[in-house]
Coordinates of C-alpha atoms in Angstrom, one line a residue:
M1 CA -0.1 0.0 0.2
T2 CA 1.3 3.6 -1.0
W3 CA 0.9 6.6 1.2
N4 CA 1.0 10.0 -0.3
R5 CA 3.7 12.0 1.6
N6 CA 1.7 15.4 0.7
V7 CA -1.5 14.3 2.4
I8 CA 0.4 13.3 5.5
V9 CA 1.8 16.6 6.0
D10 CA -1.1 18.6 5.4
R11 CA -3.0 16.4 7.8
G12 CA -0.3 17.1 10.6
Q13 CA -0.3 20.9 10.1
K14 CA -4.2 20.9 10.5
R15 CA -3.9 19.1 13.7
A16 CA -1.0 21.4 14.9
R17 CA -3.4 24.3 14.2
M18 CA -6.3 22.9 15.9
F19 CA -4.2 22.0 19.1
A20 CA -2.8 25.8 19.2
G21 CA -6.6 27.0 18.9
L22 CA -7.7 24.9 21.8
L23 CA -4.6 25.9 23.9
M24 CA -5.2 29.7 23.1
G25 CA -8.7 29.3 24.1
A26 CA -8.4 27.7 27.3
M27 CA -5.8 30.4 28.4
L28 CA -8.2 33.1 27.7
S29 CA -11.0 31.4 29.7
A30 CA -8.5 31.2 32.7
L31 CA -7.5 34.9 32.2
C32 CA -11.3 35.9 32.2
A33 CA -12.2 34.0 35.3
G34 CA -9.3 35.3 37.3
A35 CA -10.2 38.9 36.6
Q36 CA -13.9 38.4 37.4
A37 CA -13.0 36.6 40.7
Q38 CA -10.3 39.6 41.6
S39 CA -13.2 42.1 40.7
A40 CA -15.7 40.4 43.0
D41 CA -13.0 40.1 46.1
A42 CA -12.4 43.9 45.6
K43 CA -14.0 46.5 48.2
P44 CA -16.1 49.1 46.8
A45 CA -14.4 52.7 46.9
E46 CA -15.8 55.0 49.6
S47 CA -17.7 57.8 48.0
K48 CA -17.4 61.5 49.5
P49 CA -19.8 64.1 49.7
A50 CA -19.2 66.9 47.4
D51 CA -18.5 70.2 48.6
T52 CA -21.1 72.4 47.6
R53 CA -19.3 75.4 48.8
S54 CA -17.9 77.7 46.3
L55 CA -14.0 78.2 46.6
G56 CA -14.6 81.8 45.5
D57 CA -17.0 82.7 48.4
S58 CA -15.9 85.1 51.3
T59 CA -17.5 86.4 54.5
E60 CA -17.9 90.0 55.4
T61 CA -19.6 92.1 57.9
L62 CA -21.3 95.2 57.2
Y63 CA -22.0 98.0 59.8
L64 CA -25.1 100.3 59.3
H65 CA -24.2 103.7 60.3
N66 CA -27.8 105.5 60.0
A67 CA -30.2 102.5 60.9
T68 CA -32.0 103.9 64.2
Q69 CA -34.4 101.4 64.3
Q70 CA -34.8 97.5 64.4
N71 CA -37.2 97.9 61.4
D72 CA -34.4 99.9 59.4
L73 CA -32.1 96.9 59.6
N74 CA -34.8 94.2 59.0
D75 CA -35.8 96.3 55.8
I76 CA -32.1 96.5 54.6
Q77 CA -31.5 92.6 55.4
T78 CA -35.0 91.7 53.5
A79 CA -33.7 93.6 50.6
L80 CA -30.4 91.8 50.3
R81 CA -32.1 88.4 50.7
N82 CA -34.7 89.3 47.9
M83 CA -31.7 90.4 45.6
L84 CA -28.9 87.8 46.4
P85 CA -31.0 84.3 47.0
K86 CA -27.5 82.5 46.6
A87 CA -25.8 84.4 49.4
K88 CA -26.0 83.9 53.3
I89 CA -27.3 86.7 55.1
Y90 CA -27.5 87.2 58.7
G91 CA -28.5 90.2 60.9
T92 CA -27.1 91.2 64.2
P93 CA -29.2 94.1 65.8
S94 CA -27.2 94.5 68.9
Q95 CA -24.2 95.1 66.6
N96 CA -26.1 97.0 64.1
S97 CA -24.7 94.9 61.4
I98 CA -25.4 92.4 58.5
T99 CA -23.0 89.7 58.1
L100 CA -22.8 87.7 54.5
R101 CA -21.3 85.0 52.7
A102 CA -21.3 85.2 48.8
N103 CA -19.1 85.2 45.8
A104 CA -17.1 88.2 44.7
E105 CA -20.2 89.5 42.3
D106 CA -22.6 89.3 45.1
M107 CA -20.7 90.8 47.7
Q108 CA -19.9 93.9 45.4
L109 CA -23.6 94.4 44.8
A110 CA -24.3 94.0 48.3
H111 CA -22.3 97.1 49.4
K112 CA -24.1 98.9 46.8
I113 CA -27.4 98.0 48.2
V114 CA -26.2 99.0 51.7
E115 CA -25.0 102.0 50.5
E116 CA -28.1 103.2 48.7
L117 CA -30.6 102.1 51.7
D118 CA -28.5 103.0 54.7
R119 CA -28.9 106.7 54.4
P120 CA -29.5 109.5 57.1
R121 CA -33.1 110.2 57.7
P122 CA -34.0 113.5 57.6
T123 CA -34.7 115.7 60.7
Y124 CA -37.6 118.3 60.9
R125 CA -38.4 121.2 63.3
L126 CA -41.9 121.3 64.1
T127 CA -43.0 124.7 65.6
Y128 CA -46.8 124.4 66.9
T129 CA -48.2 128.0 67.7
I130 CA -51.3 127.7 69.9
N131 CA -53.2 131.0 69.7
E132 CA -55.8 131.8 72.5
S133 CA -58.8 134.1 72.3
E134 CA -61.6 134.7 74.9
N135 CA -65.0 136.2 74.1
G136 CA -63.3 136.8 70.5
K137 CA -60.6 138.9 71.5
H138 CA -56.9 137.5 71.3
A139 CA -55.8 136.6 74.6
G140 CA -52.0 135.5 73.8
S141 CA -50.2 133.0 71.8
Q142 CA -47.7 130.2 72.9
R143 CA -44.8 128.4 70.8
Y144 CA -43.5 125.0 71.3
T145 CA -40.9 123.4 69.0
L146 CA -40.0 120.1 68.6
V147 CA -37.2 118.2 66.7
V148 CA -38.2 115.0 65.2
L149 CA -36.4 112.5 63.3
S150 CA -38.1 111.1 60.3
G151 CA -39.9 108.1 61.0
T152 CA -40.0 108.6 64.7
R153 CA -41.7 109.9 67.5
S154 CA -41.3 113.1 69.8
E155 CA -43.4 114.1 72.7
L156 CA -43.6 117.6 74.7
K157 CA -45.3 117.9 78.1
Q158 CA -45.9 121.3 80.1
G159 CA -48.1 121.2 83.2
N160 CA -48.6 119.6 86.6
R161 CA -49.3 116.4 88.2
V162 CA -52.6 115.9 89.9
P163 CA -53.2 113.2 92.6
V164 CA -56.1 110.9 92.2
V165 CA -57.1 108.3 94.4
T166 CA -57.9 105.1 92.5
A167 CA -58.6 102.5 95.6
T168 CA -59.3 102.7 99.3
S169 CA -58.4 99.6 101.4
N170 CA -59.3 99.0 105.1
D171 CA -56.2 97.7 106.8
G172 CA -57.3 96.7 110.5
G173 CA -59.4 99.7 111.0
T174 CA -57.1 101.9 109.1
L175 CA -58.3 103.4 105.9
Q176 CA -55.6 103.3 103.4
N177 CA -55.8 105.1 99.8
T178 CA -53.8 104.1 96.6
V179 CA -53.1 107.3 94.8
T180 CA -51.8 107.7 91.4
Y181 CA -50.9 111.2 89.7
I182 CA -52.1 112.3 86.3
D183 CA -50.5 114.8 83.9
V184 CA -52.9 118.1 83.4
G185 CA -51.7 120.8 80.9
L186 CA -50.7 120.6 77.3
S187 CA -49.4 117.7 75.7
I188 CA -47.9 117.5 72.1
R189 CA -47.2 114.2 70.1
A190 CA -45.6 114.3 66.8
I191 CA -44.7 111.7 64.2
V192 CA -42.8 112.6 61.1
D193 CA -42.5 111.0 57.5
G194 CA -41.2 112.1 54.4
S195 CA -43.6 112.6 51.6
P196 CA -43.3 113.5 48.0
D197 CA -45.7 116.2 48.3
G198 CA -44.4 117.4 51.5
V199 CA -44.2 116.2 55.1
R200 CA -46.4 114.0 56.5
V201 CA -47.1 114.8 60.3
S202 CA -49.5 112.9 62.7
S203 CA -50.0 115.4 65.6
N204 CA -51.9 115.0 68.9
V205 CA -52.4 118.2 70.8
T206 CA -53.9 117.8 74.2
Q207 CA -54.8 120.3 76.8
S208 CA -56.4 119.6 80.2
S209 CA -57.0 121.2 83.5
P210 CA -58.6 120.4 86.8
T211 CA -61.8 122.1 87.9
E212 CA -63.1 123.3 91.0
E213 CA -65.7 120.5 90.8
K214 CA -65.1 117.3 93.0
S215 CA -66.3 113.8 92.2
S216 CA -69.0 112.8 95.1
A217 CA -67.7 109.4 95.1
T218 CA -63.9 110.2 95.9
S219 CA -63.4 113.6 96.2
N220 CA -61.1 113.8 93.3
P221 CA -61.0 116.7 91.1
T222 CA -62.8 116.6 87.9
I223 CA -60.3 116.9 84.7
R224 CA -61.5 118.9 81.7
Q225 CA -59.7 118.2 78.5
S226 CA -59.5 119.0 74.9
S227 CA -57.6 117.1 72.5
L228 CA -56.9 117.4 68.6
D229 CA -55.6 114.4 66.8
G230 CA -55.0 113.7 63.0
T231 CA -52.5 113.4 60.2
S232 CA -51.6 116.2 57.8
I233 CA -49.3 116.9 54.7
V234 CA -47.3 119.9 55.6
I235 CA -45.2 122.1 52.8
P236 CA -42.0 123.0 54.5
G237 CA -41.9 126.6 55.8
K238 CA -45.6 126.9 55.4
P239 CA -47.9 127.6 58.1
L240 CA -51.1 125.0 58.3
V241 CA -53.8 125.6 60.8
L242 CA -54.6 122.2 62.1
G243 CA -57.9 122.8 63.9
A244 CA -59.5 124.9 66.7
L245 CA -60.4 124.0 70.0
D246 CA -63.0 125.3 72.2
M247 CA -62.3 125.1 76.1
P248 CA -65.5 123.4 77.8
G249 CA -67.0 125.3 80.5
S250 CA -65.3 128.5 79.4
T251 CA -65.3 131.2 76.7
R252 CA -61.6 130.2 75.7
H253 CA -60.9 129.2 72.0
I254 CA -57.8 127.9 70.7
D255 CA -56.3 127.8 67.2
V256 CA -53.5 125.3 66.7
E257 CA -50.9 126.0 64.0
L258 CA -48.1 124.0 62.6
V259 CA -44.7 125.0 60.4
A260 CA -42.4 122.0 59.6
E261 CA -38.7 123.0 58.4
L262 CA -36.0 120.7 57.2
V263 CA -33.0 120.8 59.5
K264 CA -30.8 118.4 57.8

């Protein structure tokens, strides 16, 4: 029997290539299995919370120089919070200051807002003239002057204090009276606010006096009182008659006149 040499060689080469392919496949399978085992044994990496604070933020305290009331600081603080929603804003009433944490752009805008809002309030000089007449004849004039900061209240009192028995108690057979004192005379209260049309002035002018009459229950004096209360728009430097009062039980008549002047 005769074998063909070329056929034998070709079959040997095919077997060699097949064996090499099987060997390569086994090696790849082993490598994949090892990689999967290593991945399963590895511990997951710990995640760190992201720092949400911007690296460009800065902290600064702005002091208010013209805020005279708690509401002044609150109004400026509210304006900053509305205009700078990303900034952190804290007010300190005891220090009259506002502390901010913001980026450079917001901080610059905060300085501008505070500079525009923290302005000195105007001060006004209010002169009340009380013209008295009796039986239609001029009996005299009195002037009273108050200096009032816009947005605040000022009060003037002139007169006496009259004792009034408010309670009576019996302590071991001895009567004891509880006495309080009330103010009689002239009282003027004024609140001023700036207005585009002039000066808005809320005035209360009260005049009171004791009479000779006595209360039958406590023998306290009877107090006669007249009061004028209202709000008016006053043009600076121009007199305005606020009203007139007739004193009860007498023929006296009183006209109240007001002049408002800007001091600074």
